[in-house]
Amino acid sequence: MEEDDYRIVHTCGVCEEICDGDDFKNHPCLEGYNNYFIDENTLYFYPVLEDGVTIVRRSQINNEERIVAEPFQQGTSSRKRTPISRLNFDEEESLILEIQNRPSLWNFTLPLKDRSMQIKKQLWEEVAQTFNVLCQTSKMK
């Protein structure tokens, strides 16, 4: 195997055995189950019960190792969702400049009298007008 070659391995979530490639599909812990689930973050695989939403896995409960069944949510992982921008690059840059030109919106070192709610609301409305957007101040923030 060359240095640049990598091999994918999966780990059984029940017995912790490591399996090469697709060998996990024939793993004894999956016998009797029609489906399995692979955690994309850890590459652990788990048998899935007939309900299609419950996995079987090993768990430490009160310092005792047990096999437990618990629901999983496919398609949701620990990765954080990133918002999709509705602005193109030039619009984002313009928005940044508009906000930079209004220090009361971002400079917390200014006196409170210069950063009051009324002043901030007015400044956000100015920014919204720059983009010809009629929206609530809370949505613009």
Short mmCIF file of N, CA and C in Angstrom, two decimals:
data_model
loop_
_atom_site.label_atom_id
_atom_site.label_comp_id
_atom_site.label_asym_id
_atom_site.label_seq_id
_atom_site.Cartn_x
_atom_site.Cartn_y
_atom_site.Cartn_z
N MET A 1 0.85 -1.18 0.00
CA MET A 1 0.00 0.00 0.00
C MET A 1 0.89 1.24 0.00
N GLU A 2 0.58 2.20 -0.88
CA GLU A 2 1.37 3.42 -0.94
C GLU A 2 1.01 4.34 0.22
N GLU A 3 1.88 5.33 0.46
CA GLU A 3 1.64 6.25 1.57
C GLU A 3 0.37 7.05 1.38
N ASP A 4 0.01 7.36 0.13
CA ASP A 4 -1.16 8.18 -0.14
C ASP A 4 -2.47 7.39 -0.11
N ASP A 5 -2.39 6.06 -0.03
CA ASP A 5 -3.59 5.24 0.00
C ASP A 5 -4.15 5.19 1.42
N TYR A 6 -5.45 5.31 1.49
CA TYR A 6 -6.13 5.21 2.77
C TYR A 6 -7.16 4.10 2.66
N ARG A 7 -7.44 3.47 3.76
CA ARG A 7 -8.49 2.47 3.75
C ARG A 7 -9.57 2.89 4.73
N ILE A 8 -10.79 2.67 4.33
CA ILE A 8 -11.92 3.00 5.17
C ILE A 8 -12.20 1.82 6.08
N VAL A 9 -12.32 2.09 7.36
CA VAL A 9 -12.70 1.06 8.32
C VAL A 9 -13.94 1.53 9.06
N HIS A 10 -14.76 0.60 9.47
CA HIS A 10 -15.94 0.89 10.26
C HIS A 10 -15.82 0.14 11.58
N THR A 11 -16.41 0.70 12.61
CA THR A 11 -16.37 0.07 13.93
C THR A 11 -17.79 -0.29 14.35
N CYS A 12 -17.95 -1.49 14.85
CA CYS A 12 -19.26 -1.94 15.32
C CYS A 12 -19.62 -1.21 16.61
N GLY A 13 -20.80 -0.64 16.65
CA GLY A 13 -21.26 0.08 17.83
C GLY A 13 -21.74 -0.84 18.94
N VAL A 14 -21.78 -2.14 18.67
CA VAL A 14 -22.21 -3.11 19.68
C VAL A 14 -21.00 -3.77 20.34
N CYS A 15 -20.08 -4.31 19.51
CA CYS A 15 -18.95 -5.06 20.08
C CYS A 15 -17.60 -4.35 19.92
N GLU A 16 -17.59 -3.21 19.24
CA GLU A 16 -16.38 -2.40 19.04
C GLU A 16 -15.35 -3.04 18.12
N GLU A 17 -15.73 -4.07 17.36
CA GLU A 17 -14.80 -4.69 16.42
C GLU A 17 -14.63 -3.78 15.20
N ILE A 18 -13.40 -3.67 14.72
CA ILE A 18 -13.11 -2.85 13.54
C ILE A 18 -13.17 -3.73 12.31
N CYS A 19 -13.88 -3.25 11.28
CA CYS A 19 -14.06 -4.01 10.04
C CYS A 19 -13.51 -3.21 8.87
N ASP A 20 -12.81 -3.88 7.96
CA ASP A 20 -12.29 -3.23 6.76
C ASP A 20 -13.40 -3.00 5.75
N GLY A 21 -13.33 -1.85 5.08
CA GLY A 21 -14.22 -1.55 3.96
C GLY A 21 -15.66 -1.93 4.19
N ASP A 22 -16.21 -2.69 3.23
CA ASP A 22 -17.60 -3.12 3.31
C ASP A 22 -17.78 -4.44 4.06
N ASP A 23 -16.71 -4.94 4.69
CA ASP A 23 -16.81 -6.20 5.43
C ASP A 23 -17.83 -6.12 6.56
N PHE A 24 -18.11 -4.92 7.03
CA PHE A 24 -19.04 -4.78 8.16
C PHE A 24 -20.43 -5.31 7.82
N LYS A 25 -20.77 -5.35 6.53
CA LYS A 25 -22.12 -5.80 6.14
C LYS A 25 -22.35 -7.27 6.50
N ASN A 26 -21.29 -8.03 6.67
CA ASN A 26 -21.40 -9.44 7.05
C ASN A 26 -21.05 -9.66 8.52
N HIS A 27 -20.99 -8.59 9.28
CA HIS A 27 -20.59 -8.67 10.69
C HIS A 27 -21.66 -9.42 11.50
N PRO A 28 -21.24 -10.27 12.45
CA PRO A 28 -22.19 -11.06 13.24
C PRO A 28 -23.21 -10.22 14.02
N CYS A 29 -22.84 -9.02 14.45
CA CYS A 29 -23.78 -8.19 15.22
C CYS A 29 -24.94 -7.67 14.37
N LEU A 30 -24.80 -7.75 13.04
CA LEU A 30 -25.88 -7.31 12.15
C LEU A 30 -26.80 -8.47 11.76
N GLU A 31 -26.44 -9.70 12.14
CA GLU A 31 -27.28 -10.85 11.81
C GLU A 31 -28.65 -10.70 12.46
N GLY A 32 -29.68 -10.98 11.68
CA GLY A 32 -31.05 -10.89 12.19
C GLY A 32 -31.65 -9.50 12.03
N TYR A 33 -30.88 -8.55 11.55
CA TYR A 33 -31.38 -7.20 11.32
C TYR A 33 -31.40 -6.93 9.81
N ASN A 34 -32.43 -6.25 9.34
CA ASN A 34 -32.54 -5.94 7.91
C ASN A 34 -31.79 -4.68 7.52
N ASN A 35 -31.57 -3.78 8.47
CA ASN A 35 -30.94 -2.50 8.18
C ASN A 35 -29.84 -2.19 9.17
N TYR A 36 -29.01 -1.25 8.78
CA TYR A 36 -27.96 -0.76 9.67
C TYR A 36 -27.83 0.75 9.46
N PHE A 37 -27.20 1.40 10.42
CA PHE A 37 -26.98 2.84 10.38
C PHE A 37 -25.50 3.10 10.57
N ILE A 38 -24.93 3.99 9.75
CA ILE A 38 -23.53 4.39 9.90
C ILE A 38 -23.48 5.84 10.32
N ASP A 39 -22.86 6.12 11.44
CA ASP A 39 -22.65 7.49 11.90
C ASP A 39 -21.54 8.09 11.03
N GLU A 40 -21.88 9.11 10.25
CA GLU A 40 -20.92 9.71 9.32
C GLU A 40 -19.72 10.33 10.02
N ASN A 41 -19.91 10.77 11.25
CA ASN A 41 -18.82 11.43 11.97
C ASN A 41 -17.81 10.45 12.54
N THR A 42 -18.27 9.30 12.99
CA THR A 42 -17.38 8.35 13.66
C THR A 42 -17.12 7.08 12.86
N LEU A 43 -17.93 6.84 11.82
CA LEU A 43 -17.89 5.62 11.02
C LEU A 43 -18.22 4.37 11.84
N TYR A 44 -18.92 4.57 12.95
CA TYR A 44 -19.46 3.44 13.70
C TYR A 44 -20.72 2.97 12.98
N PHE A 45 -20.97 1.67 12.99
CA PHE A 45 -22.21 1.15 12.41
C PHE A 45 -23.01 0.45 13.49
N TYR A 46 -24.34 0.53 13.34
CA TYR A 46 -25.25 0.00 14.35
C TYR A 46 -26.38 -0.76 13.67
N PRO A 47 -26.84 -1.87 14.25
CA PRO A 47 -28.04 -2.52 13.73
C PRO A 47 -29.26 -1.62 13.99
N VAL A 48 -30.21 -1.64 13.06
CA VAL A 48 -31.43 -0.84 13.20
C VAL A 48 -32.61 -1.80 13.38
N LEU A 49 -33.45 -1.52 14.38
CA LEU A 49 -34.62 -2.35 14.64
C LEU A 49 -35.65 -2.21 13.52
N GLU A 50 -36.66 -3.07 13.54
CA GLU A 50 -37.69 -3.08 12.50
C GLU A 50 -38.43 -1.75 12.37
N ASP A 51 -38.50 -0.96 13.45
CA ASP A 51 -39.22 0.32 13.37
C ASP A 51 -38.49 1.33 12.48
N GLY A 52 -37.23 1.05 12.14
CA GLY A 52 -36.47 1.92 11.24
C GLY A 52 -35.89 3.16 11.89
N VAL A 53 -36.13 3.36 13.18
CA VAL A 53 -35.62 4.57 13.84
C VAL A 53 -34.84 4.27 15.12
N THR A 54 -34.73 3.01 15.49
CA THR A 54 -34.05 2.66 16.74
C THR A 54 -32.79 1.85 16.43
N ILE A 55 -31.66 2.29 16.99
CA ILE A 55 -30.41 1.55 16.81
C ILE A 55 -30.09 0.77 18.08
N VAL A 56 -29.27 -0.25 17.93
CA VAL A 56 -28.79 -1.03 19.06
C VAL A 56 -27.31 -0.69 19.22
N ARG A 57 -26.92 -0.32 20.44
CA ARG A 57 -25.52 0.06 20.66
C ARG A 57 -25.09 -0.28 22.07
N ARG A 58 -23.78 -0.23 22.29
CA ARG A 58 -23.19 -0.47 23.60
C ARG A 58 -23.19 0.85 24.37
N SER A 59 -23.48 0.79 25.66
CA SER A 59 -23.52 2.00 26.47
C SER A 59 -23.02 1.70 27.87
N GLN A 60 -22.41 2.69 28.48
CA GLN A 60 -21.93 2.58 29.86
C GLN A 60 -23.00 3.20 30.75
N ILE A 61 -23.67 2.36 31.56
CA ILE A 61 -24.72 2.84 32.44
C ILE A 61 -24.36 2.44 33.86
N ASN A 62 -24.23 3.42 34.75
CA ASN A 62 -23.84 3.16 36.15
C ASN A 62 -22.60 2.29 36.23
N ASN A 63 -21.58 2.66 35.47
CA ASN A 63 -20.31 1.93 35.43
C ASN A 63 -20.46 0.47 34.99
N GLU A 64 -21.53 0.16 34.30
CA GLU A 64 -21.76 -1.19 33.80
C GLU A 64 -22.07 -1.10 32.31
N GLU A 65 -21.36 -1.91 31.53
CA GLU A 65 -21.56 -1.89 30.09
C GLU A 65 -22.81 -2.67 29.73
N ARG A 66 -23.71 -2.05 28.93
CA ARG A 66 -24.95 -2.70 28.53
C ARG A 66 -25.22 -2.44 27.06
N ILE A 67 -26.04 -3.28 26.48
CA ILE A 67 -26.51 -3.07 25.12
C ILE A 67 -27.88 -2.39 25.24
N VAL A 68 -28.03 -1.25 24.58
CA VAL A 68 -29.26 -0.47 24.68
C VAL A 68 -29.81 -0.20 23.29
N ALA A 69 -31.11 0.08 23.24
CA ALA A 69 -31.76 0.50 22.00
C ALA A 69 -32.18 1.94 22.19
N GLU A 70 -31.86 2.78 21.22
CA GLU A 70 -32.23 4.19 21.31
C GLU A 70 -32.53 4.73 19.92
N PRO A 71 -33.43 5.72 19.83
CA PRO A 71 -33.77 6.29 18.52
C PRO A 71 -32.61 7.10 17.95
N PHE A 72 -32.49 7.12 16.65
CA PHE A 72 -31.52 7.97 15.98
C PHE A 72 -32.26 8.81 14.97
N GLN A 73 -31.63 9.89 14.55
CA GLN A 73 -32.22 10.75 13.53
C GLN A 73 -31.28 10.77 12.35
N GLN A 74 -31.66 10.09 11.29
CA GLN A 74 -30.81 10.03 10.11
C GLN A 74 -30.83 11.38 9.43
N GLY A 75 -29.65 11.78 8.94
CA GLY A 75 -29.55 13.06 8.25
C GLY A 75 -29.21 14.20 9.19
N THR A 76 -29.31 13.98 10.48
CA THR A 76 -28.89 15.01 11.42
C THR A 76 -27.65 14.50 12.12
N SER A 77 -26.68 15.31 12.18
CA SER A 77 -25.44 14.92 12.83
C SER A 77 -24.98 16.06 13.72
N SER A 78 -23.82 15.88 14.31
CA SER A 78 -23.33 16.92 15.21
C SER A 78 -22.74 18.10 14.44
N ARG A 79 -22.70 17.99 13.14
CA ARG A 79 -22.21 19.13 12.36
C ARG A 79 -23.19 20.28 12.48
N LYS A 80 -22.65 21.45 12.59
CA LYS A 80 -23.50 22.63 12.69
C LYS A 80 -23.98 23.02 11.31
N ARG A 81 -25.23 23.44 11.24
CA ARG A 81 -25.76 23.91 9.98
C ARG A 81 -25.28 25.33 9.73
N THR A 82 -24.95 25.60 8.50
CA THR A 82 -24.51 26.94 8.15
C THR A 82 -25.61 27.61 7.36
N PRO A 83 -25.92 28.85 7.71
CA PRO A 83 -26.99 29.55 6.99
C PRO A 83 -26.59 29.83 5.55
N ILE A 84 -27.57 29.78 4.67
CA ILE A 84 -27.32 30.09 3.27
C ILE A 84 -27.54 31.59 3.10
N SER A 85 -26.56 32.26 2.56
CA SER A 85 -26.64 33.69 2.38
C SER A 85 -27.57 34.02 1.22
N ARG A 86 -28.41 35.00 1.41
CA ARG A 86 -29.29 35.45 0.34
C ARG A 86 -28.69 36.62 -0.40
N LEU A 87 -27.52 37.03 0.02
CA LEU A 87 -26.83 38.15 -0.61
C LEU A 87 -25.66 37.64 -1.42
N ASN A 88 -25.40 38.30 -2.54
CA ASN A 88 -24.19 37.93 -3.28
C ASN A 88 -23.01 38.63 -2.64
N PHE A 89 -21.82 38.38 -3.15
CA PHE A 89 -20.60 38.91 -2.53
C PHE A 89 -20.62 40.43 -2.44
N ASP A 90 -20.98 41.11 -3.53
CA ASP A 90 -20.99 42.58 -3.54
C ASP A 90 -22.00 43.14 -2.55
N GLU A 91 -23.16 42.49 -2.45
CA GLU A 91 -24.17 42.96 -1.50
C GLU A 91 -23.69 42.77 -0.06
N GLU A 92 -23.03 41.66 0.20
CA GLU A 92 -22.49 41.44 1.55
C GLU A 92 -21.47 42.51 1.90
N GLU A 93 -20.58 42.82 0.96
CA GLU A 93 -19.57 43.85 1.20
C GLU A 93 -20.22 45.21 1.43
N SER A 94 -21.26 45.52 0.68
CA SER A 94 -21.98 46.79 0.87
C SER A 94 -22.63 46.84 2.24
N LEU A 95 -23.22 45.73 2.65
CA LEU A 95 -23.84 45.66 3.97
C LEU A 95 -22.81 45.89 5.06
N ILE A 96 -21.66 45.26 4.94
CA ILE A 96 -20.59 45.45 5.92
C ILE A 96 -20.17 46.90 5.99
N LEU A 97 -20.01 47.53 4.84
CA LEU A 97 -19.61 48.95 4.82
C LEU A 97 -20.67 49.84 5.44
N GLU A 98 -21.94 49.56 5.13
CA GLU A 98 -23.03 50.37 5.71
C GLU A 98 -23.02 50.26 7.23
N ILE A 99 -22.78 49.09 7.75
CA ILE A 99 -22.76 48.90 9.21
C ILE A 99 -21.51 49.54 9.80
N GLN A 100 -20.37 49.41 9.12
CA GLN A 100 -19.14 50.04 9.61
C GLN A 100 -19.29 51.55 9.70
N ASN A 101 -20.07 52.13 8.81
CA ASN A 101 -20.28 53.58 8.81
C ASN A 101 -21.23 54.03 9.91
N ARG A 102 -21.77 53.11 10.66
CA ARG A 102 -22.68 53.42 11.76
C ARG A 102 -22.16 52.76 13.04
N PRO A 103 -21.15 53.35 13.67
CA PRO A 103 -20.49 52.75 14.83
C PRO A 103 -21.44 52.42 15.99
N SER A 104 -22.54 53.11 16.11
CA SER A 104 -23.47 52.81 17.21
C SER A 104 -24.05 51.41 17.10
N LEU A 105 -24.00 50.82 15.91
CA LEU A 105 -24.51 49.46 15.74
C LEU A 105 -23.53 48.40 16.22
N TRP A 106 -22.26 48.73 16.27
CA TRP A 106 -21.28 47.70 16.59
C TRP A 106 -20.25 48.07 17.65
N ASN A 107 -20.05 49.34 17.93
CA ASN A 107 -18.99 49.76 18.85
C ASN A 107 -19.54 49.88 20.27
N PHE A 108 -19.33 48.85 21.06
CA PHE A 108 -19.86 48.83 22.43
C PHE A 108 -19.11 49.77 23.37
N THR A 109 -18.01 50.38 22.92
CA THR A 109 -17.27 51.30 23.78
C THR A 109 -17.85 52.71 23.74
N LEU A 110 -18.78 52.95 22.83
CA LEU A 110 -19.43 54.27 22.79
C LEU A 110 -20.34 54.43 24.00
N PRO A 111 -20.56 55.65 24.42
CA PRO A 111 -21.47 55.87 25.56
C PRO A 111 -22.87 55.32 25.24
N LEU A 112 -23.56 54.89 26.28
CA LEU A 112 -24.89 54.31 26.10
C LEU A 112 -25.86 55.28 25.43
N LYS A 113 -25.71 56.56 25.70
CA LYS A 113 -26.63 57.53 25.08
C LYS A 113 -26.49 57.54 23.56
N ASP A 114 -25.33 57.12 23.05
CA ASP A 114 -25.11 57.05 21.60
C ASP A 114 -25.53 55.70 21.02
N ARG A 115 -25.90 54.76 21.91
CA ARG A 115 -26.26 53.42 21.45
C ARG A 115 -27.65 53.02 21.93
N SER A 116 -28.52 53.96 22.14
CA SER A 116 -29.85 53.65 22.66
C SER A 116 -30.65 52.82 21.64
N MET A 117 -31.70 52.20 22.12
CA MET A 117 -32.54 51.37 21.24
C MET A 117 -33.13 52.19 20.10
N GLN A 118 -33.54 53.43 20.40
CA GLN A 118 -34.12 54.27 19.36
C GLN A 118 -33.09 54.60 18.28
N ILE A 119 -31.88 54.91 18.71
CA ILE A 119 -30.82 55.24 17.74
C ILE A 119 -30.49 54.01 16.90
N LYS A 120 -30.35 52.87 17.54
CA LYS A 120 -30.04 51.65 16.79
C LYS A 120 -31.15 51.30 15.80
N LYS A 121 -32.40 51.46 16.23
CA LYS A 121 -33.52 51.17 15.34
C LYS A 121 -33.46 52.06 14.11
N GLN A 122 -33.21 53.35 14.33
CA GLN A 122 -33.12 54.29 13.21
C GLN A 122 -31.97 53.91 12.27
N LEU A 123 -30.83 53.54 12.84
CA LEU A 123 -29.68 53.17 12.02
C LEU A 123 -29.95 51.90 11.21
N TRP A 124 -30.61 50.91 11.81
CA TRP A 124 -30.96 49.70 11.07
C TRP A 124 -31.94 50.02 9.94
N GLU A 125 -32.85 50.94 10.19
CA GLU A 125 -33.79 51.34 9.12
C GLU A 125 -33.05 52.03 7.98
N GLU A 126 -32.02 52.82 8.31
CA GLU A 126 -31.20 53.44 7.26
C GLU A 126 -30.49 52.38 6.42
N VAL A 127 -29.96 51.38 7.10
CA VAL A 127 -29.28 50.30 6.38
C VAL A 127 -30.27 49.59 5.47
N ALA A 128 -31.47 49.32 5.99
CA ALA A 128 -32.50 48.64 5.19
C ALA A 128 -32.89 49.47 3.98
N GLN A 129 -33.00 50.78 4.17
CA GLN A 129 -33.36 51.66 3.05
C GLN A 129 -32.27 51.64 1.97
N THR A 130 -31.03 51.54 2.39
CA THR A 130 -29.93 51.47 1.43
C THR A 130 -30.11 50.29 0.49
N PHE A 131 -30.66 49.21 1.01
CA PHE A 131 -30.87 48.01 0.20
C PHE A 131 -32.30 47.93 -0.34
N ASN A 132 -33.06 49.01 -0.20
CA ASN A 132 -34.46 49.05 -0.65
C ASN A 132 -35.26 47.88 -0.08
N VAL A 133 -35.04 47.65 1.18
CA VAL A 133 -35.72 46.55 1.86
C VAL A 133 -36.69 47.13 2.86
N LEU A 134 -37.92 46.71 2.75
CA LEU A 134 -38.90 47.10 3.75
C LEU A 134 -39.08 45.90 4.67
N CYS A 135 -38.49 45.99 5.83
CA CYS A 135 -38.59 44.88 6.77
C CYS A 135 -38.52 45.41 8.18
N GLN A 136 -38.81 44.52 9.09
CA GLN A 136 -38.72 44.89 10.49
C GLN A 136 -37.25 44.98 10.89
N THR A 137 -36.96 45.86 11.83
CA THR A 137 -35.59 46.03 12.30
C THR A 137 -35.04 44.71 12.83
N SER A 138 -35.85 43.94 13.52
CA SER A 138 -35.37 42.69 14.10
C SER A 138 -34.93 41.70 13.02
N LYS A 139 -35.57 41.71 11.86
CA LYS A 139 -35.18 40.80 10.79
C LYS A 139 -33.87 41.23 10.15
N MET A 140 -33.59 42.52 10.11
CA MET A 140 -32.38 43.02 9.47
C MET A 140 -31.14 42.67 10.30
N LYS A 141 -31.30 42.64 11.62
CA LYS A 141 -30.16 42.33 12.48
C LYS A 141 -29.73 40.95 12.17
#
